[in-house]
Coordinates of N, CA and C in Angstrom, one line a residue:
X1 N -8.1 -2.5 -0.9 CA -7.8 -1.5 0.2 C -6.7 -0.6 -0.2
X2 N -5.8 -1.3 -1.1 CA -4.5 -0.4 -1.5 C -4.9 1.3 -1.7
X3 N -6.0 2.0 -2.5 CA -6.5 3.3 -2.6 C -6.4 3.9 -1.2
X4 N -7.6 2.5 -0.4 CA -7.9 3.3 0.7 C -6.7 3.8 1.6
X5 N -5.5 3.4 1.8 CA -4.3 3.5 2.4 C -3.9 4.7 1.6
X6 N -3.5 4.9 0.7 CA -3.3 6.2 0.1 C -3.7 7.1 0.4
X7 N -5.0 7.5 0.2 CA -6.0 8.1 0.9 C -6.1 8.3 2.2
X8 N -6.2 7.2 3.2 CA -6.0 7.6 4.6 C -4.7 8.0 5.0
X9 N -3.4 7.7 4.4 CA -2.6 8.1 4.1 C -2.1 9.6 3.8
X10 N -2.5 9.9 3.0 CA -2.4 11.5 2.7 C -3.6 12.3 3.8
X11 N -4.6 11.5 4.0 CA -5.2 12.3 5.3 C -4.6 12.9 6.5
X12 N -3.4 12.4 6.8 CA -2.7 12.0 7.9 C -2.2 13.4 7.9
X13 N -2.3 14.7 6.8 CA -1.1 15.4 7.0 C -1.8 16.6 7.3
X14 N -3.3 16.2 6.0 CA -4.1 17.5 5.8 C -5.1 17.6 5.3
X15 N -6.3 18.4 5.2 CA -7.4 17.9 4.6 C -7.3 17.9 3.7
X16 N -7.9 17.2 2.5 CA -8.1 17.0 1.0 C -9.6 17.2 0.6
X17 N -9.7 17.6 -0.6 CA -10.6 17.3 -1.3 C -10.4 16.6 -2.5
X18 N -11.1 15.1 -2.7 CA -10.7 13.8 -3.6 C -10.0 14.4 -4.4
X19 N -10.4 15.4 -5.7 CA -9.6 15.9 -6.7 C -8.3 16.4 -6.4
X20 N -8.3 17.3 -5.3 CA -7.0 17.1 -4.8 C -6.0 16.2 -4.3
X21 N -6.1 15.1 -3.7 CA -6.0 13.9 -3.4 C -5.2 13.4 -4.8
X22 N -6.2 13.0 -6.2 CA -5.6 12.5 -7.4 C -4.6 13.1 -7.7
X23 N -4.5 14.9 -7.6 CA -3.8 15.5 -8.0 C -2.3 15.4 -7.5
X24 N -2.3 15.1 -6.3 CA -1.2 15.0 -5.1 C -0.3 13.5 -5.4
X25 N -1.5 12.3 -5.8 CA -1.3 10.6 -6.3 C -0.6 11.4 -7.5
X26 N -0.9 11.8 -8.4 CA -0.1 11.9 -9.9 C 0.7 13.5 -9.7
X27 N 0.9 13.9 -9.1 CA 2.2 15.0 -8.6 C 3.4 14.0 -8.4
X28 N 2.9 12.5 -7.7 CA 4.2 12.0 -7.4 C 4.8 11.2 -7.7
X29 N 3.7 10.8 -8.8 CA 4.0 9.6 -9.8 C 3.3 8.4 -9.3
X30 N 2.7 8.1 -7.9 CA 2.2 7.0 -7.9 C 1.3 6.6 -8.4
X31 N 0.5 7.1 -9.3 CA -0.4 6.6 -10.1 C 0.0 5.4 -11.4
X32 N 1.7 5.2 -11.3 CA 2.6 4.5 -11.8 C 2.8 2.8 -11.3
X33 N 2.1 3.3 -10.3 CA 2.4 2.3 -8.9 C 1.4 1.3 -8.7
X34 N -0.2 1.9 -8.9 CA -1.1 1.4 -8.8 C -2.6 2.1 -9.6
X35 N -3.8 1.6 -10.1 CA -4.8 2.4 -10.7 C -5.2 3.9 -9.7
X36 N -5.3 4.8 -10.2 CA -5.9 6.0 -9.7 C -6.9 6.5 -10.5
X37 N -8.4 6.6 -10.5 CA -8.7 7.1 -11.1 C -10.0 8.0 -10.2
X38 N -11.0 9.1 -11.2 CA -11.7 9.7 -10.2 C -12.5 8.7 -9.5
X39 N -13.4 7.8 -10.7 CA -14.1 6.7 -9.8 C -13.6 6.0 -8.6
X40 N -12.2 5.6 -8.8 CA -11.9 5.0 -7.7 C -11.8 5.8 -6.4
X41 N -11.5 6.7 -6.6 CA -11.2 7.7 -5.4 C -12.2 7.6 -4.9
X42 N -13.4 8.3 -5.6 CA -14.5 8.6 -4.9 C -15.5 7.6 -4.3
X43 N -15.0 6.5 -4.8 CA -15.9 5.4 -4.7 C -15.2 5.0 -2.8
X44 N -14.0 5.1 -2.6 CA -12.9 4.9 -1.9 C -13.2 5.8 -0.6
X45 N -13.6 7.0 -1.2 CA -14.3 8.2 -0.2 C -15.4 7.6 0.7
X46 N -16.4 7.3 -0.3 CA -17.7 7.0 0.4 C -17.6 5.9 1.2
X47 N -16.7 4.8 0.7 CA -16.8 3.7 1.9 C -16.0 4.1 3.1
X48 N -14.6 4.9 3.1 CA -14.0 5.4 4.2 C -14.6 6.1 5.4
X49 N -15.9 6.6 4.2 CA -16.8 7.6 4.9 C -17.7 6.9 5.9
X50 N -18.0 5.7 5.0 CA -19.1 4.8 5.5 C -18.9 3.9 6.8
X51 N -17.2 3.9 6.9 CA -16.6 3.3 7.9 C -16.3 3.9 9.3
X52 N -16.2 5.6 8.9 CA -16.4 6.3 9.7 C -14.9 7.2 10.0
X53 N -14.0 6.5 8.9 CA -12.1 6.3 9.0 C -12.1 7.8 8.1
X54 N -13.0 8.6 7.5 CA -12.8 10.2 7.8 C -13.9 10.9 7.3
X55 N -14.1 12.3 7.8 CA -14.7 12.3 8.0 C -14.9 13.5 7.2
X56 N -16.4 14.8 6.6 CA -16.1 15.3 5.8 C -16.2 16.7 6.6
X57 N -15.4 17.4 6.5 CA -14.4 18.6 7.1 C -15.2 19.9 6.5
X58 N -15.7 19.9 5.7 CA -16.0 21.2 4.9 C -16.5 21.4 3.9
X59 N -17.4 22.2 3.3 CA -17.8 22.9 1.9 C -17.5 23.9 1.5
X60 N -17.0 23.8 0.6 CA -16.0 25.0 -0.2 C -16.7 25.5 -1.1
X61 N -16.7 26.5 -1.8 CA -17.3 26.7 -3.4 C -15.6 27.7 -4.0
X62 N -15.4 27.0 -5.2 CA -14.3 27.7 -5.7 C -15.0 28.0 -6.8
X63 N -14.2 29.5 -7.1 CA -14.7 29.8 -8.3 C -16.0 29.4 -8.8
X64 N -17.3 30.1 -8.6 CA -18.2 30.0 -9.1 C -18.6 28.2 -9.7
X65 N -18.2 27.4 -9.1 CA -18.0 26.0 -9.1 C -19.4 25.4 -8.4
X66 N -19.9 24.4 -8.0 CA -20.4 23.6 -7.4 C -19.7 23.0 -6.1
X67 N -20.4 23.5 -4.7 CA -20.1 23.1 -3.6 C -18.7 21.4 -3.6
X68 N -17.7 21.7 -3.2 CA -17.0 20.2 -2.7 C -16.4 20.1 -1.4
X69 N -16.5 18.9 -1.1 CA -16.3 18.7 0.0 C -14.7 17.9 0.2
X70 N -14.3 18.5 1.4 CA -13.3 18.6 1.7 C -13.1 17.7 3.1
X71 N -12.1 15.9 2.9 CA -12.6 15.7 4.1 C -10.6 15.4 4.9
X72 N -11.1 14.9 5.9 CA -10.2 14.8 7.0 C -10.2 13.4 7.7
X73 N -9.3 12.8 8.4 CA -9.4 11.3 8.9 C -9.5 11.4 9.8
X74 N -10.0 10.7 10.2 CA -11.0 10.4 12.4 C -9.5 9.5 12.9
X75 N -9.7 9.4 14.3 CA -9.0 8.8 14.9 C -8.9 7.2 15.0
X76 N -10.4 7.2 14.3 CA -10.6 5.6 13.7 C -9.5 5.2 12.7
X77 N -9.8 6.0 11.6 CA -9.3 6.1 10.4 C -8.0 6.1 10.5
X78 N -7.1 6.4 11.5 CA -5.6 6.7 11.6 C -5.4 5.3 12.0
X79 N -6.4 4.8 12.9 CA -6.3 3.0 13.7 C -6.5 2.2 12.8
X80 N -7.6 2.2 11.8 CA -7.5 1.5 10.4 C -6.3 1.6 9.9
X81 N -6.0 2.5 9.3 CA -4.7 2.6 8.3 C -3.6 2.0 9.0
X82 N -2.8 2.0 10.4 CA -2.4 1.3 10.9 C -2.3 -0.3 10.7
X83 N -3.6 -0.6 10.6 CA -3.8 -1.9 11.1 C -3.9 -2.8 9.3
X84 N -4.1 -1.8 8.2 CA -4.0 -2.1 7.1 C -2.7 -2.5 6.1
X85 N -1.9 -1.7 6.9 CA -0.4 -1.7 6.8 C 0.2 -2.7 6.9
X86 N -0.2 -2.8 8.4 CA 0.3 -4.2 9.6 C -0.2 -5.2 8.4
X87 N -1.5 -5.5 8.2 CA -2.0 -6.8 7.6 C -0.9 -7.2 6.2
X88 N -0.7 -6.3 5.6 CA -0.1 -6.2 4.1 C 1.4 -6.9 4.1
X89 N 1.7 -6.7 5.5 CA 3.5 -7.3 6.1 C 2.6 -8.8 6.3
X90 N 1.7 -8.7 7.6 CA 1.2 -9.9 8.2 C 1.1 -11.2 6.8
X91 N 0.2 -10.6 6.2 CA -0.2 -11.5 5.2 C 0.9 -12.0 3.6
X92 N 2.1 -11.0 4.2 CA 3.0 -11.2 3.1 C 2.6 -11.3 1.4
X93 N 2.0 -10.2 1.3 CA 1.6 -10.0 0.2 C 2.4 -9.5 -0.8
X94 N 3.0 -10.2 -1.5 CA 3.5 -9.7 -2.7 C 2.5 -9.3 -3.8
X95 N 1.7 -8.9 -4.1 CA 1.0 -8.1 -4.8 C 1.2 -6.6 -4.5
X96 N 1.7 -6.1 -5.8 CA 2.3 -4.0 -5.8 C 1.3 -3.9 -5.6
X97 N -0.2 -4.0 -5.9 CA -1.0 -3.2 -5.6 C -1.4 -3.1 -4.0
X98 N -1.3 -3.7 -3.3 CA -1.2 -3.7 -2.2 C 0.5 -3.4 -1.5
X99 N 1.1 -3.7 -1.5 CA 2.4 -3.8 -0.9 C 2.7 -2.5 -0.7
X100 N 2.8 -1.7 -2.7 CA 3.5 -0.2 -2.5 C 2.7 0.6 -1.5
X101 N 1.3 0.4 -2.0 CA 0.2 1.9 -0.6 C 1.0 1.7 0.8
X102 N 1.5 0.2 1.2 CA 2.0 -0.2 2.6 C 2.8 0.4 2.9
X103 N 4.3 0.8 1.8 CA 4.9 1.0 2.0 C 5.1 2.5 2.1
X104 N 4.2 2.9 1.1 CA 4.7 4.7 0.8 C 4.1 5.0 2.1
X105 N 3.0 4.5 3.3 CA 2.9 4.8 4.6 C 3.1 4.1 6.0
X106 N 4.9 3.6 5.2 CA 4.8 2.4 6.5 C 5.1 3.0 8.0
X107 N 5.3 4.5 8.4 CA 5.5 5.0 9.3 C 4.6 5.3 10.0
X108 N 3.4 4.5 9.4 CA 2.4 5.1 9.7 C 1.9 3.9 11.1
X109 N 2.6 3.4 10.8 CA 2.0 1.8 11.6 C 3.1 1.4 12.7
X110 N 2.9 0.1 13.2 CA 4.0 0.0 14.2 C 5.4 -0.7 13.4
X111 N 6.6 0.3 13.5 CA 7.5 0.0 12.3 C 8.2 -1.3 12.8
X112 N 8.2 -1.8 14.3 CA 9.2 -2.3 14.9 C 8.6 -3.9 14.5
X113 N 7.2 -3.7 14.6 CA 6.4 -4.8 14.0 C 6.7 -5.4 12.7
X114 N 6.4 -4.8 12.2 CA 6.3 -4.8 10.3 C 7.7 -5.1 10.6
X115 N 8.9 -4.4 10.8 CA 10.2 -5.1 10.6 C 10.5 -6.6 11.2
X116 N 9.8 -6.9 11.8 CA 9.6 -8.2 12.7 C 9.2 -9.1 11.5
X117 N 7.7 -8.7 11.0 CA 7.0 -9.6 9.9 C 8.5 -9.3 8.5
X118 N 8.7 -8.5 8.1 CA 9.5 -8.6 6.9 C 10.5 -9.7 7.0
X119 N 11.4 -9.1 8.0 CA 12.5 -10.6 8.6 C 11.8 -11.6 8.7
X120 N 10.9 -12.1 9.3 CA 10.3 -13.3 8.9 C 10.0 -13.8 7.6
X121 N 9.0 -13.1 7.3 CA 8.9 -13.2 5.4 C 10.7 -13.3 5.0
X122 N 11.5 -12.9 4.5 CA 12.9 -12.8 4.4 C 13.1 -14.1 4.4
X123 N 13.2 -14.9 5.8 CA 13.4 -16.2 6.4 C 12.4 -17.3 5.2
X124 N 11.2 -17.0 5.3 CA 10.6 -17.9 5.1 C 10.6 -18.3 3.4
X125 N 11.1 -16.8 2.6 CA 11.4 -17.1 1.3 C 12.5 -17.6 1.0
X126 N 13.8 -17.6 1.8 CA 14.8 -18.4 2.1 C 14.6 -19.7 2.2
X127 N 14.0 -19.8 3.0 CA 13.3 -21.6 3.0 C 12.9 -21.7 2.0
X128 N 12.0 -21.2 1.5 CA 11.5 -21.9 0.2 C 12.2 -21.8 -0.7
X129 N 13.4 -21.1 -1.2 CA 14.5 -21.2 -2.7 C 15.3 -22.1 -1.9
X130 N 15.2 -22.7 -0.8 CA 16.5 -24.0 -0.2 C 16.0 -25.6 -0.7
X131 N 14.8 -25.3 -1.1 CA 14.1 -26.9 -1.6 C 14.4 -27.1 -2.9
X132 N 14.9 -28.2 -3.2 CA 15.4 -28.5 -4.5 C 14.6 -29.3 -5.4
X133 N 13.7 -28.6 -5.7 CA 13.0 -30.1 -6.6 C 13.3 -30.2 -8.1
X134 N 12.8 -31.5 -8.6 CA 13.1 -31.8 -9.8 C 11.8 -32.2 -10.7
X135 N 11.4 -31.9 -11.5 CA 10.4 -32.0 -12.5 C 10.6 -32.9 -13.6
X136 N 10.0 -33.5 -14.2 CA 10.3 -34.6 -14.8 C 10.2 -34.0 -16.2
X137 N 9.0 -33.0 -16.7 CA 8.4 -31.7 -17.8 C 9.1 -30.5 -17.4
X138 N 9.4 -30.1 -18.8 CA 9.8 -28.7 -19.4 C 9.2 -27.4 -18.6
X139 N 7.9 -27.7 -18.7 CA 7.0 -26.4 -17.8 C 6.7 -26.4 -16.6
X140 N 7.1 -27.6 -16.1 CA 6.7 -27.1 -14.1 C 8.0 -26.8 -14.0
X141 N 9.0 -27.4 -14.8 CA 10.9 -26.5 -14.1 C 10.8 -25.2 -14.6
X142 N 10.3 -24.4 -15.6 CA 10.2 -23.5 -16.0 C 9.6 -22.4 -14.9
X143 N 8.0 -23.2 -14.4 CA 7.5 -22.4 -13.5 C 8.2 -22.1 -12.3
X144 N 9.0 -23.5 -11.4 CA 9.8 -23.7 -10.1 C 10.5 -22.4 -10.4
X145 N 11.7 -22.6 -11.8 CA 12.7 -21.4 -12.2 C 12.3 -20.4 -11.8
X146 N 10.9 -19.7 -12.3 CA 10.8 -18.2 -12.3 C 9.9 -18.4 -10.7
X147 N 9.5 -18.8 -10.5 CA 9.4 -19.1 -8.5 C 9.8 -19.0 -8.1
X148 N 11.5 -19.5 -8.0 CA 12.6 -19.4 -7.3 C 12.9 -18.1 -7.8
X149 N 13.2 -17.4 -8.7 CA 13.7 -16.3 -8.9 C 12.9 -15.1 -8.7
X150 N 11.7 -14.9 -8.4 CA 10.5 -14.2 -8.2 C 11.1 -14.1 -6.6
X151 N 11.1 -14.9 -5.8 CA 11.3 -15.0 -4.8 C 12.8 -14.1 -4.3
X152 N 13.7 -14.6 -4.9 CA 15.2 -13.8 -5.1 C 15.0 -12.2 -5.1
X153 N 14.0 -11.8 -6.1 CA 14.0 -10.6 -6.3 C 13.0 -10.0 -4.9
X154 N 12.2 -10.9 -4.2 CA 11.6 -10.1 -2.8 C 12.3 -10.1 -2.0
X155 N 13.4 -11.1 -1.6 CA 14.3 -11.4 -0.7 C 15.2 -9.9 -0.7
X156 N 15.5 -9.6 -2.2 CA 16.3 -8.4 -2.4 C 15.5 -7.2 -2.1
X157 N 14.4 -7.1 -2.4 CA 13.9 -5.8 -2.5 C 13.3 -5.5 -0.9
X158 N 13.1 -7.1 0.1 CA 12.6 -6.4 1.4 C 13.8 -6.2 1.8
X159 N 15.2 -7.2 2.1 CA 16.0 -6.3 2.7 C 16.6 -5.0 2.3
X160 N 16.1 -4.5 1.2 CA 16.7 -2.9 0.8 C 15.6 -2.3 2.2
X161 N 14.2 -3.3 1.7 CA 13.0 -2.1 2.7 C 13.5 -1.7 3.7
X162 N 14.0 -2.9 4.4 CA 14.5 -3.3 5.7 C 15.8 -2.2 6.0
X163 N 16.5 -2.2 5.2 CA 17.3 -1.3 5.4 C 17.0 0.6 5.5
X164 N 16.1 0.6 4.6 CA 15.3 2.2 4.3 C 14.5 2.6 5.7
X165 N 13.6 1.1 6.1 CA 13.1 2.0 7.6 C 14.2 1.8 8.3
X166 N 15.1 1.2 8.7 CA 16.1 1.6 9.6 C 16.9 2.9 9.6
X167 N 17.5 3.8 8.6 CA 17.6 4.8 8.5 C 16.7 5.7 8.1
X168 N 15.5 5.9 8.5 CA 14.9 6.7 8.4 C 13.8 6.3 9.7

């Protein structure tokens, strides 16, 4: 779903046409962030489309080009992306490919929420670097190590988040 957030995401402001869309994703470097490619876009389109979350706005012909279409996001589509956001906090997904789309549109959703779920997550990865275990083998302490430190580095990076939506 990470694309599709992007996408419904940049819908939010104005219409696009997919190629424009990629062009707007790699204008701003997030194509750094997660895969962008035409397939994916388009492939991204048609199920958005199929879902009904936007809708297609127009036919253009530029330059002596072949008809494209130009689409826009339904009121559905604004309730989806919401609700996609929401799940990405809910389900505490540390996976970038999911997490960053969440974030580059977390205003898009209910922020008071998501700050609710973050603090929680926060809490709950707290708990978990408080347990002290001991491994008897080389490689389950190795894995605990970078587990506990994996975790260190979320703890850091949501309350920066945490801090970012609050001033803004």
């Amino acid at each position: 779903m990470s694309i599709q957030i992007v996408l419904l995401g940049l819908l939010q402001d104005q219409t696009y046409h997919p190629y424009e869309m990629k062009k707007t994703i790699i204008e701003n470097k997030w194509d750094h962030l997660f895969p962008v490619t035409d397939g994916n876009i388009y492939h991204a389109i048609r199920k958005l489309e199929k879902h009904e979350w936007v809708k297609a706005e127009k036919e253009e012909q530029v330059n002596n080009r072949p008809n494209r279409t130009v689409y826009s996001i339904t009121n559905e589509g604004k309730t989806q992306l919401s609700k996609e956001i929401q799940l990405v906090f809910e389900q505490r997904l540390k996976e970038p490919r999911s997490l960053y789309p969440a974030t580059l549109f977390i205003h898009s959703s209910n922020v008071d929420e998501i700050k609710e779920n973050i603090q929680s997550w926060i809490i709950e990865l707290k708990e978990e670097n408080s347990v002290q275990t001991e491994y008897p083998a080389q490689l389950p302490q190795l894995i605990h190590r970078h587990y506990k430190e994996s975790n260190e580095l979320y703890i850091k990076w949501l309350e920066d988040l945490l801090k970012n939506i609050k001033k803004s």
